[in-house]
């Protein structure tokens, strides 16, 4: 282990937090240091933000508490730049030097693609915003107002269902380009649609949003859908920091990485989670999702520790086997997928059992922060012993 080696992890999301804790446990006793930087002092359970918007309490998880005793240091502050030549990160007015950088600044909701979204639509960007939304939605429900959720992907579907369940007085509309759940097997999509109908969500499929206005959503076919509040879930993008720093990125700004998740342009930098363009087993890059963070974070910790010990890490290997959707607190859909290409398989779970399954998945992501040791691929595929020089 190289004494004094400085690893800096940017972003304490699903990927960064587990990477920092696991890495600290492995390399700090040998004299290396791990610093985790995030703009917030607490871990944000992004996959529960729709629950927060629905007025539910989600427990806060302070970073200092999660990392206590691990050896990692936490710096709370916004990263404003990475100087790749000087190997330093700017956080407010301080510079933090590194020997190895782990870039895990995640993703944000894309708001620039459609006019009016940035000005007039609400997005689930963080707990404070979601809590403010809950206040607005509750007031709207009391006077029988209309909330229009734009986007029929997993986030839009989960949000619409959660709002319909939690605010019975609110009229919830879901505007979606395709059929909601169109990416699922026909059986799962049929269930999802039936459930949304039963919950009272008014679904408009085939809706191409052309503009968001203060009190309506304008569709490309000329229809204007009145709404007291518009919630935008039209897809994710990544912050421009990696591109601005000069890291090689793809067209969407995700960091291009090799098979061990090292930047192809700067091998001292690793990228994880949504920030990285990680090739999946089916060729296309891994989609945005906390599940990729839960695998790339622990993997990168092991890869860095292995290299510091003089070894050669195995290539990153990863397969999805399910996709989990909650439909309020009492129902859900679990779609099992083919790990080779993520295509939906015949097997699904529905209803309460699916809601319970998804809850276990959500809890297990947080459990991983407290117990960063177990990591399935590592258990299944033991790492190659480090080669001694
Ligand atoms: C409502 C909702 C529901 C979702 N449900 C699911 C789901 O069911 N399943 C699923 O797989 N995915 C889901 N997602 C997507 C999932 O949350 C993300 O893909 C996941 O959070 C990505 O993890 P990450 O670690 O890469 O980044 P993030 O979790 O986004 O973490 C990035 C961290 O970096 C910090 N950060 C960013 N920029 C800076 C900066 N400049 N300076 C300092 N810190 C910074 C942030 O504060 C954050 O803590 C959902 C998302 C939303 C919004």
Short mmCIF file of C-alpha atoms and ligand atoms in Angstrom, two decimals:
data_model
loop_
_atom_site.label_atom_id
_atom_site.label_comp_id
_atom_site.label_asym_id
_atom_site.label_seq_id
_atom_site.Cartn_x
_atom_site.Cartn_y
_atom_site.Cartn_z
CA UNK A 1 0.00 0.00 0.00
CA UNK A 2 1.43 3.38 -0.96
CA UNK A 3 1.82 5.50 2.16
CA UNK A 4 0.45 9.02 1.81
CA UNK A 5 -1.52 8.27 -1.38
CA UNK A 6 -4.49 10.69 -1.52
CA UNK A 7 -7.81 9.48 -2.93
CA UNK A 8 -10.54 12.10 -3.33
CA UNK A 9 -14.11 10.93 -4.04
CA UNK A 10 -16.46 13.54 -5.54
CA UNK A 11 -20.14 12.99 -4.80
CA UNK A 12 -21.72 11.12 -1.88
CA UNK A 13 -24.52 9.51 -3.86
CA UNK A 14 -25.29 5.81 -4.26
CA UNK A 15 -21.95 5.31 -6.00
CA UNK A 16 -19.61 7.71 -4.18
CA UNK A 17 -20.61 7.05 -0.59
CA UNK A 18 -20.12 3.30 -0.72
CA UNK A 19 -16.91 3.75 -2.74
CA UNK A 20 -15.46 6.10 -0.11
CA UNK A 21 -16.37 3.93 2.85
CA UNK A 22 -15.18 0.69 1.34
CA UNK A 23 -11.98 2.31 0.09
CA UNK A 24 -11.25 3.91 3.46
CA UNK A 25 -11.59 0.57 5.21
CA UNK A 26 -9.22 -1.02 2.76
CA UNK A 27 -6.50 1.62 2.28
CA UNK A 28 -6.50 4.01 5.25
CA UNK A 29 -4.92 1.46 7.64
CA UNK A 30 -2.00 1.25 5.16
CA UNK A 31 -1.33 5.00 5.33
CA UNK A 32 -3.38 6.29 2.38
CA UNK A 33 -6.13 8.88 2.82
CA UNK A 34 -9.70 9.12 1.53
CA UNK A 35 -11.61 12.41 1.29
CA UNK A 36 -15.27 12.47 0.29
CA UNK A 37 -16.65 15.77 -1.06
CA UNK A 38 -20.33 16.60 -1.42
CA UNK A 39 -22.38 19.77 -1.55
CA UNK A 40 -24.69 18.40 1.14
CA UNK A 41 -23.82 17.05 4.61
CA UNK A 42 -26.37 14.25 4.22
CA UNK A 43 -26.89 11.39 1.81
CA UNK A 44 -29.86 12.11 -0.45
CA UNK A 45 -32.03 9.06 -1.05
CA UNK A 46 -32.98 10.25 -4.52
CA UNK A 47 -35.05 7.18 -5.26
CA UNK A 48 -37.44 8.25 -2.49
CA UNK A 49 -37.84 11.90 -3.53
CA UNK A 50 -41.28 11.20 -5.02
CA UNK A 51 -42.29 9.91 -1.59
CA UNK A 52 -41.04 13.15 -0.01
CA UNK A 53 -43.09 15.12 -2.56
CA UNK A 54 -46.05 13.01 -1.50
CA UNK A 55 -45.59 14.26 2.07
CA UNK A 56 -43.88 11.18 3.51
CA UNK A 57 -40.99 11.48 5.96
CA UNK A 58 -37.70 9.96 4.78
CA UNK A 59 -34.99 9.59 7.40
CA UNK A 60 -31.89 11.75 6.92
CA UNK A 61 -28.54 9.99 6.79
CA UNK A 62 -25.66 12.31 7.83
CA UNK A 63 -22.45 11.53 5.92
CA UNK A 64 -20.34 11.97 9.06
CA UNK A 65 -22.41 9.29 10.80
CA UNK A 66 -22.16 6.82 7.90
CA UNK A 67 -18.40 7.29 7.65
CA UNK A 68 -17.66 7.40 11.38
CA UNK A 69 -14.77 5.10 12.22
CA UNK A 70 -13.98 4.30 8.58
CA UNK A 71 -11.00 6.65 8.32
CA UNK A 72 -12.52 8.74 5.52
CA UNK A 73 -12.73 12.53 5.86
CA UNK A 74 -15.82 14.43 4.72
CA UNK A 75 -15.64 17.88 3.11
CA UNK A 76 -18.99 19.59 2.62
CA UNK A 77 -18.93 22.07 -0.23
CA UNK A 78 -19.76 22.50 -3.91
CA UNK A 79 -17.08 21.35 -6.34
CA UNK A 80 -16.59 24.15 -8.85
CA UNK A 81 -13.73 22.74 -10.90
CA UNK A 82 -11.18 19.99 -11.39
CA UNK A 83 -7.63 20.95 -12.43
CA UNK A 84 -6.45 17.76 -14.10
CA UNK A 85 -2.92 19.06 -14.71
CA UNK A 86 -2.38 20.15 -11.11
CA UNK A 87 -4.39 17.16 -9.79
CA UNK A 88 -6.51 19.36 -7.56
CA UNK A 89 -10.20 19.92 -6.98
CA UNK A 90 -11.70 23.35 -6.24
CA UNK A 91 -14.29 23.34 -3.47
CA UNK A 92 -15.41 26.88 -2.68
CA UNK A 93 -12.20 28.77 -1.93
CA UNK A 94 -10.13 25.70 -1.03
CA UNK A 95 -8.07 23.40 -3.26
CA UNK A 96 -7.89 19.71 -2.45
CA UNK A 97 -5.02 17.80 -4.03
CA UNK A 98 -5.34 14.17 -5.10
CA UNK A 99 -3.29 11.31 -6.48
CA UNK A 100 -6.39 9.33 -7.47
CA UNK A 101 -9.76 10.95 -8.15
CA UNK A 102 -13.11 9.17 -8.13
CA UNK A 103 -15.69 11.22 -10.04
CA UNK A 104 -19.24 10.42 -8.91
CA UNK A 105 -21.22 13.66 -9.19
CA UNK A 106 -24.30 11.87 -10.47
CA UNK A 107 -27.04 13.26 -12.66
CA UNK A 108 -29.75 15.90 -12.64
CA UNK A 109 -33.15 16.19 -14.33
CA UNK A 110 -32.75 17.50 -17.86
CA UNK A 111 -34.70 20.79 -18.06
CA UNK A 112 -33.25 22.51 -21.13
CA UNK A 113 -34.73 20.37 -23.91
CA UNK A 114 -38.26 21.82 -23.93
CA UNK A 115 -39.10 25.55 -23.68
CA UNK A 116 -40.66 26.65 -20.41
CA UNK A 117 -39.56 23.63 -18.35
CA UNK A 118 -36.75 25.45 -16.51
CA UNK A 119 -39.02 28.44 -15.77
CA UNK A 120 -42.38 26.88 -15.00
CA UNK A 121 -42.02 23.20 -14.11
CA UNK A 122 -41.03 21.66 -10.78
CA UNK A 123 -38.40 18.91 -10.66
CA UNK A 124 -37.38 16.45 -7.94
CA UNK A 125 -33.90 17.88 -7.48
CA UNK A 126 -33.39 17.41 -3.75
CA UNK A 127 -35.11 16.86 -0.40
CA UNK A 128 -35.69 20.57 0.32
CA UNK A 129 -37.31 21.09 -3.09
CA UNK A 130 -39.37 17.91 -2.69
CA UNK A 131 -40.58 19.06 0.75
CA UNK A 132 -41.57 22.45 -0.67
CA UNK A 133 -43.44 20.62 -3.43
CA UNK A 134 -45.28 18.56 -0.83
CA UNK A 135 -46.56 21.79 0.72
CA UNK A 136 -47.76 23.10 -2.66
CA UNK A 137 -49.36 19.78 -3.62
CA UNK A 138 -51.16 19.46 -0.30
CA UNK A 139 -52.61 22.99 -0.68
CA UNK A 140 -53.60 22.16 -4.27
CA UNK A 141 -55.29 18.94 -3.18
CA UNK A 142 -57.34 20.88 -0.62
CA UNK A 143 -58.84 23.00 -3.38
CA UNK A 144 -59.17 20.18 -5.94
CA UNK A 145 -56.35 21.41 -8.20
CA UNK A 146 -54.62 19.66 -11.11
CA UNK A 147 -51.00 18.39 -11.15
CA UNK A 148 -49.60 17.33 -14.52
CA UNK A 149 -46.66 14.93 -14.47
CA UNK A 150 -44.74 15.06 -17.77
CA UNK A 151 -42.74 11.95 -18.65
CA UNK A 152 -43.87 8.35 -18.67
CA UNK A 153 -40.55 6.76 -17.70
CA UNK A 154 -40.07 5.07 -14.33
CA UNK A 155 -39.71 8.38 -12.43
CA UNK A 156 -42.87 9.88 -13.93
CA UNK A 157 -44.93 6.74 -13.39
CA UNK A 158 -43.78 6.36 -9.77
CA UNK A 159 -44.38 10.05 -9.06
CA UNK A 160 -47.88 10.12 -10.58
CA UNK A 161 -48.91 6.98 -8.65
CA UNK A 162 -47.49 8.27 -5.38
CA UNK A 163 -49.26 11.63 -5.70
CA UNK A 164 -52.58 10.01 -6.62
CA UNK A 165 -52.38 7.75 -3.58
CA UNK A 166 -51.27 10.43 -1.10
CA UNK A 167 -53.45 13.36 -2.23
CA UNK A 168 -56.95 12.00 -2.96
CA UNK A 169 -58.24 15.54 -3.61
CA UNK A 170 -55.67 16.19 -6.32
CA UNK A 171 -56.40 15.50 -9.98
CA UNK A 172 -53.22 13.82 -11.31
CA UNK A 173 -52.52 13.75 -15.04
CA UNK A 174 -49.68 11.78 -16.61
CA UNK A 175 -48.56 13.04 -20.02
CA UNK A 176 -46.36 10.55 -21.78
CA UNK A 177 -44.91 10.22 -25.27
CA UNK A 178 -45.36 6.44 -25.38
CA UNK A 179 -47.50 4.07 -23.33
CA UNK A 180 -46.59 4.21 -19.63
CA UNK A 181 -44.47 1.13 -18.96
CA UNK A 182 -44.05 0.57 -22.70
CA UNK A 183 -40.55 -0.78 -22.01
CA UNK A 184 -41.97 -3.60 -19.84
CA UNK A 185 -43.37 -6.94 -20.96
CA UNK A 186 -46.98 -6.64 -22.24
CA UNK A 187 -48.31 -8.34 -19.08
CA UNK A 188 -46.45 -5.94 -16.78
CA UNK A 189 -47.44 -2.89 -18.88
CA UNK A 190 -51.11 -3.96 -18.80
CA UNK A 191 -50.99 -4.30 -15.02
CA UNK A 192 -49.28 -0.92 -14.64
CA UNK A 193 -51.90 0.81 -16.80
CA UNK A 194 -54.78 -0.86 -14.95
CA UNK A 195 -53.31 0.15 -11.63
CA UNK A 196 -52.79 3.78 -12.69
CA UNK A 197 -56.40 3.89 -13.94
CA UNK A 198 -57.65 2.44 -10.67
CA UNK A 199 -55.64 5.02 -8.70
CA UNK A 200 -57.34 7.76 -10.68
CA UNK A 201 -54.30 8.90 -12.69
CA UNK A 202 -55.54 10.35 -16.00
CA UNK A 203 -53.04 9.06 -18.56
CA UNK A 204 -52.56 10.82 -21.91
CA UNK A 205 -50.34 8.59 -24.03
CA UNK A 206 -48.81 9.87 -27.29
CA UNK A 207 -48.40 13.34 -25.77
CA UNK A 208 -45.40 15.22 -27.17
CA UNK A 209 -44.84 18.23 -24.91
CA UNK A 210 -43.76 21.27 -26.93
CA UNK A 211 -43.85 23.94 -24.20
CA UNK A 212 -44.58 24.34 -20.52
CA UNK A 213 -46.53 27.47 -19.55
CA UNK A 214 -47.24 28.87 -16.07
CA UNK A 215 -50.69 27.26 -15.99
CA UNK A 216 -50.67 24.62 -18.74
CA UNK A 217 -48.73 22.14 -20.84
CA UNK A 218 -48.82 22.76 -24.60
CA UNK A 219 -48.66 19.61 -26.75
CA UNK A 220 -47.23 19.37 -30.26
CA UNK A 221 -50.67 18.53 -31.70
CA UNK A 222 -52.01 21.91 -30.52
CA UNK A 223 -53.81 20.64 -27.42
CA UNK A 224 -53.31 22.74 -24.26
CA UNK A 225 -53.59 20.79 -20.99
CA UNK A 226 -54.45 23.12 -18.09
CA UNK A 227 -52.50 22.42 -14.89
CA UNK A 228 -52.02 24.25 -11.60
CA UNK A 229 -48.64 22.59 -11.18
CA UNK A 230 -46.41 20.91 -13.78
CA UNK A 231 -43.87 18.31 -12.63
CA UNK A 232 -41.14 17.47 -15.12
CA UNK A 233 -39.52 14.01 -15.28
CA UNK A 234 -38.37 14.09 -18.90
CA UNK A 235 -35.01 12.35 -18.37
CA UNK A 236 -31.61 12.80 -16.74
CA UNK A 237 -28.43 14.53 -17.79
CA UNK A 238 -25.07 15.06 -16.07
CA UNK A 239 -23.49 18.27 -14.74
CA UNK A 240 -20.99 19.85 -17.19
CA UNK A 241 -18.06 19.73 -14.75
CA UNK A 242 -16.32 16.68 -16.28
CA UNK A 243 -16.48 18.10 -19.79
CA UNK A 244 -15.31 21.54 -18.58
CA UNK A 245 -12.38 19.95 -16.74
CA UNK A 246 -11.21 18.30 -19.96
CA UNK A 247 -12.04 14.66 -19.24
CA UNK A 248 -13.02 12.64 -22.30
CA UNK A 249 -16.82 12.43 -22.25
CA UNK A 250 -19.49 11.10 -24.57
CA UNK A 251 -22.19 13.16 -26.31
CA UNK A 252 -24.24 13.28 -23.12
CA UNK A 253 -21.30 14.43 -20.98
CA UNK A 254 -20.76 11.11 -19.20
CA UNK A 255 -17.10 10.25 -18.54
CA UNK A 256 -15.70 7.65 -20.95
CA UNK A 257 -14.09 4.84 -18.98
CA UNK A 258 -12.13 1.67 -19.65
CA UNK A 259 -13.03 -1.79 -18.35
CA UNK A 260 -11.76 -0.89 -14.89
CA UNK A 261 -13.76 2.37 -14.81
CA UNK A 262 -10.69 4.57 -15.32
CA UNK A 263 -11.07 7.64 -17.50
CA UNK A 264 -9.80 6.85 -20.99
CA UNK A 265 -8.11 10.28 -21.11
CA UNK A 266 -6.83 10.55 -17.52
CA UNK A 267 -6.14 7.14 -15.92
CA UNK A 268 -5.66 8.66 -12.46
CA UNK A 269 -9.37 9.54 -12.58
CA UNK A 270 -12.11 6.92 -12.14
CA UNK A 271 -15.77 7.58 -12.86
CA UNK A 272 -18.73 5.83 -11.24
CA UNK A 273 -22.53 5.89 -11.09
CA UNK A 274 -24.58 8.07 -13.41
CA UNK A 275 -21.55 10.27 -14.19
CA UNK A 276 -19.80 7.42 -16.05
CA UNK A 277 -20.50 5.98 -19.49
CA UNK A 278 -20.04 2.37 -18.40
CA UNK A 279 -20.45 -0.17 -21.19
CA UNK A 280 -23.03 -2.81 -20.29
CA UNK A 281 -22.77 -6.47 -21.33
CA UNK A 282 -25.16 -5.70 -24.21
CA UNK A 283 -22.86 -3.01 -25.69
CA UNK A 284 -24.91 0.11 -24.92
CA UNK A 285 -23.90 2.07 -21.86
CA UNK A 286 -25.55 1.39 -18.51
CA UNK A 287 -28.67 3.50 -17.97
CA UNK A 288 -28.98 6.10 -15.22
CA UNK A 289 -29.96 4.37 -12.00
CA UNK A 290 -28.95 3.81 -8.41
CA UNK A 291 -28.37 0.15 -9.24
CA UNK A 292 -25.32 1.05 -11.37
CA UNK A 293 -24.00 3.16 -8.49
CA UNK A 294 -24.36 0.23 -6.12
CA UNK A 295 -22.08 -1.84 -8.33
CA UNK A 296 -19.60 0.70 -9.74
CA UNK A 297 -18.91 2.23 -6.30
CA UNK A 298 -17.73 -0.96 -4.56
CA UNK A 299 -15.98 -2.14 -7.71
CA UNK A 300 -13.91 1.03 -8.02
CA UNK A 301 -12.94 0.88 -4.34
CA UNK A 302 -11.60 -2.64 -4.88
CA UNK A 303 -9.89 -1.73 -8.17
CA UNK A 304 -8.05 1.20 -6.59
CA UNK A 305 -7.07 -0.83 -3.51
CA UNK A 306 -5.85 -3.67 -5.72
CA UNK A 307 -3.70 -1.32 -7.83
CA UNK A 308 -2.25 0.37 -4.74
CA UNK A 309 -1.26 -3.09 -3.53
CA UNK A 310 0.51 -3.70 -6.83
CA UNK A 311 -2.16 -5.96 -8.31
CA UNK A 312 -4.22 -5.92 -11.49
CA UNK A 313 -7.98 -5.51 -11.03
CA UNK A 314 -10.39 -7.70 -12.95
CA UNK A 315 -12.54 -5.88 -15.52
CA UNK A 316 -15.87 -4.54 -14.27
CA UNK A 317 -18.67 -7.03 -14.83
CA UNK A 318 -22.27 -6.26 -14.22
CA UNK A 319 -25.74 -7.57 -15.09
CA UNK A 320 -29.18 -6.34 -14.21
CA UNK A 321 -31.75 -8.96 -13.44
CA UNK A 322 -34.77 -6.87 -12.51
CA UNK A 323 -36.39 -3.50 -12.79
CA UNK A 324 -38.44 -2.31 -9.82
CA UNK A 325 -41.30 0.18 -9.92
CA UNK A 326 -43.40 1.33 -7.00
CA UNK A 327 -47.00 2.35 -7.63
CA UNK A 328 -47.71 4.07 -4.38
CA UNK A 329 -46.98 2.28 -1.08
CA UNK A 330 -49.36 -0.61 -1.64
CA UNK A 331 -48.49 -1.83 -5.13
CA UNK A 332 -45.65 -2.11 -7.60
CA UNK A 333 -44.31 -4.03 -10.57
CA UNK A 334 -41.07 -5.99 -10.65
CA UNK A 335 -39.98 -6.83 -14.15
CA UNK A 336 -37.26 -9.49 -14.38
CA UNK A 337 -34.93 -8.89 -17.32
CA UNK A 338 -32.41 -10.84 -19.35
CA UNK A 339 -28.99 -9.85 -17.99
CA UNK A 340 -27.45 -10.10 -21.44
CA UNK A 341 -29.47 -7.31 -23.03
CA UNK A 342 -31.93 -6.09 -20.38
CA UNK A 343 -34.91 -7.29 -22.40
CA UNK A 344 -38.04 -7.96 -20.30
CA UNK A 345 -38.68 -11.61 -19.44
CA UNK A 346 -42.00 -13.34 -18.80
CA UNK A 347 -41.54 -13.31 -15.06
CA UNK A 348 -42.99 -10.39 -13.15
CA UNK A 349 -44.24 -9.61 -9.65
CA UNK A 350 -47.24 -7.37 -9.09
CA UNK A 351 -49.24 -5.74 -6.34
CA UNK A 352 -48.28 -5.77 -2.66
CA UNK A 353 -45.56 -8.37 -3.03
CA UNK A 354 -43.88 -6.14 -5.64
CA UNK A 355 -44.23 -3.11 -3.35
CA UNK A 356 -42.52 -5.09 -0.59
CA UNK A 357 -39.77 -6.25 -2.96
CA UNK A 358 -39.06 -2.67 -4.08
CA UNK A 359 -38.97 -1.49 -0.46
CA UNK A 360 -36.35 -4.14 0.34
CA UNK A 361 -34.30 -3.00 -2.68
CA UNK A 362 -34.46 0.65 -1.50
CA UNK A 363 -33.45 -0.32 2.03
CA UNK A 364 -30.63 -2.52 0.79
CA UNK A 365 -28.97 0.44 -1.00
CA UNK A 366 -28.75 2.25 2.31
CA UNK A 367 -27.76 -0.93 4.14
CA UNK A 368 -24.77 -1.14 1.78
CA UNK A 369 -23.43 2.16 3.17
CA UNK A 370 -23.40 0.76 6.65
CA UNK A 371 -21.97 -2.59 5.55
CA UNK A 372 -19.82 -1.89 2.49
CA UNK A 373 -18.14 -5.29 2.76
CA UNK A 374 -20.61 -7.58 0.99
CA UNK A 375 -20.60 -6.99 -2.73
CA UNK A 376 -22.17 -9.75 -4.78
CA UNK A 377 -19.95 -9.81 -7.87
CA UNK A 378 -16.94 -9.91 -5.56
CA UNK A 379 -18.40 -12.84 -3.68
CA UNK A 380 -19.19 -14.65 -6.92
CA UNK A 381 -15.92 -13.73 -8.64
CA UNK A 382 -13.07 -13.58 -6.15
CA UNK A 383 -10.50 -10.92 -7.07
CA UNK A 384 -7.25 -12.03 -8.65
CA UNK A 385 -4.50 -12.13 -6.00
CA UNK A 386 -2.35 -9.00 -6.12
CA UNK A 387 0.91 -9.48 -8.03
CA UNK A 388 3.85 -8.49 -5.95
CA UNK A 389 6.51 -6.51 -7.77
C1 LIG B 1 -37.67 10.47 -7.94
C2 LIG B 1 -36.57 9.57 -8.42
C3 LIG B 1 -36.77 8.20 -8.34
C4 LIG B 1 -35.78 7.33 -8.78
N1 LIG B 1 -35.99 5.99 -8.67
C5 LIG B 1 -35.05 5.15 -9.08
C6 LIG B 1 -35.24 3.74 -8.97
O1 LIG B 1 -36.27 3.28 -8.52
N2 LIG B 1 -34.23 2.92 -9.38
C7 LIG B 1 -33.07 3.41 -9.89
O2 LIG B 1 -32.19 2.62 -10.25
N3 LIG B 1 -32.86 4.74 -10.01
C8 LIG B 1 -33.81 5.61 -9.63
N4 LIG B 1 -33.60 6.96 -9.75
C9 LIG B 1 -32.31 7.42 -10.30
C10 LIG B 1 -31.24 7.39 -9.21
O3 LIG B 1 -31.63 8.17 -8.11
C11 LIG B 1 -29.91 7.92 -9.74
O4 LIG B 1 -29.61 7.25 -10.92
C12 LIG B 1 -28.81 7.70 -8.70
O5 LIG B 1 -29.06 8.57 -7.61
C13 LIG B 1 -27.41 7.93 -9.27
O6 LIG B 1 -26.48 7.67 -8.25
P1 LIG B 1 -25.08 8.42 -8.26
O7 LIG B 1 -24.35 8.00 -7.04
O8 LIG B 1 -24.42 8.26 -9.57
O9 LIG B 1 -25.44 9.98 -8.15
P2 LIG B 1 -26.35 10.76 -7.14
O10 LIG B 1 -27.15 9.89 -6.28
O11 LIG B 1 -27.04 11.80 -7.96
O12 LIG B 1 -25.29 11.49 -6.20
C14 LIG B 1 -24.47 12.51 -6.67
C15 LIG B 1 -23.97 13.31 -5.49
O13 LIG B 1 -23.09 14.32 -5.97
C16 LIG B 1 -23.36 15.54 -5.32
N5 LIG B 1 -22.98 16.62 -6.21
C17 LIG B 1 -23.38 16.82 -7.49
N6 LIG B 1 -22.76 17.91 -7.99
C18 LIG B 1 -21.93 18.37 -7.02
C19 LIG B 1 -20.98 19.43 -6.96
N7 LIG B 1 -20.74 20.24 -7.98
N8 LIG B 1 -20.30 19.58 -5.80
C20 LIG B 1 -20.50 18.76 -4.74
N9 LIG B 1 -21.37 17.74 -4.76
C21 LIG B 1 -22.07 17.55 -5.88
C22 LIG B 1 -24.85 15.50 -5.01
O14 LIG B 1 -25.15 16.32 -3.90
C23 LIG B 1 -25.08 14.02 -4.73
O15 LIG B 1 -24.98 13.72 -3.37
C24 LIG B 1 -34.56 7.86 -9.31
C25 LIG B 1 -34.37 9.24 -9.39
C26 LIG B 1 -35.35 10.09 -8.94
C27 LIG B 1 -35.12 11.58 -9.03
#
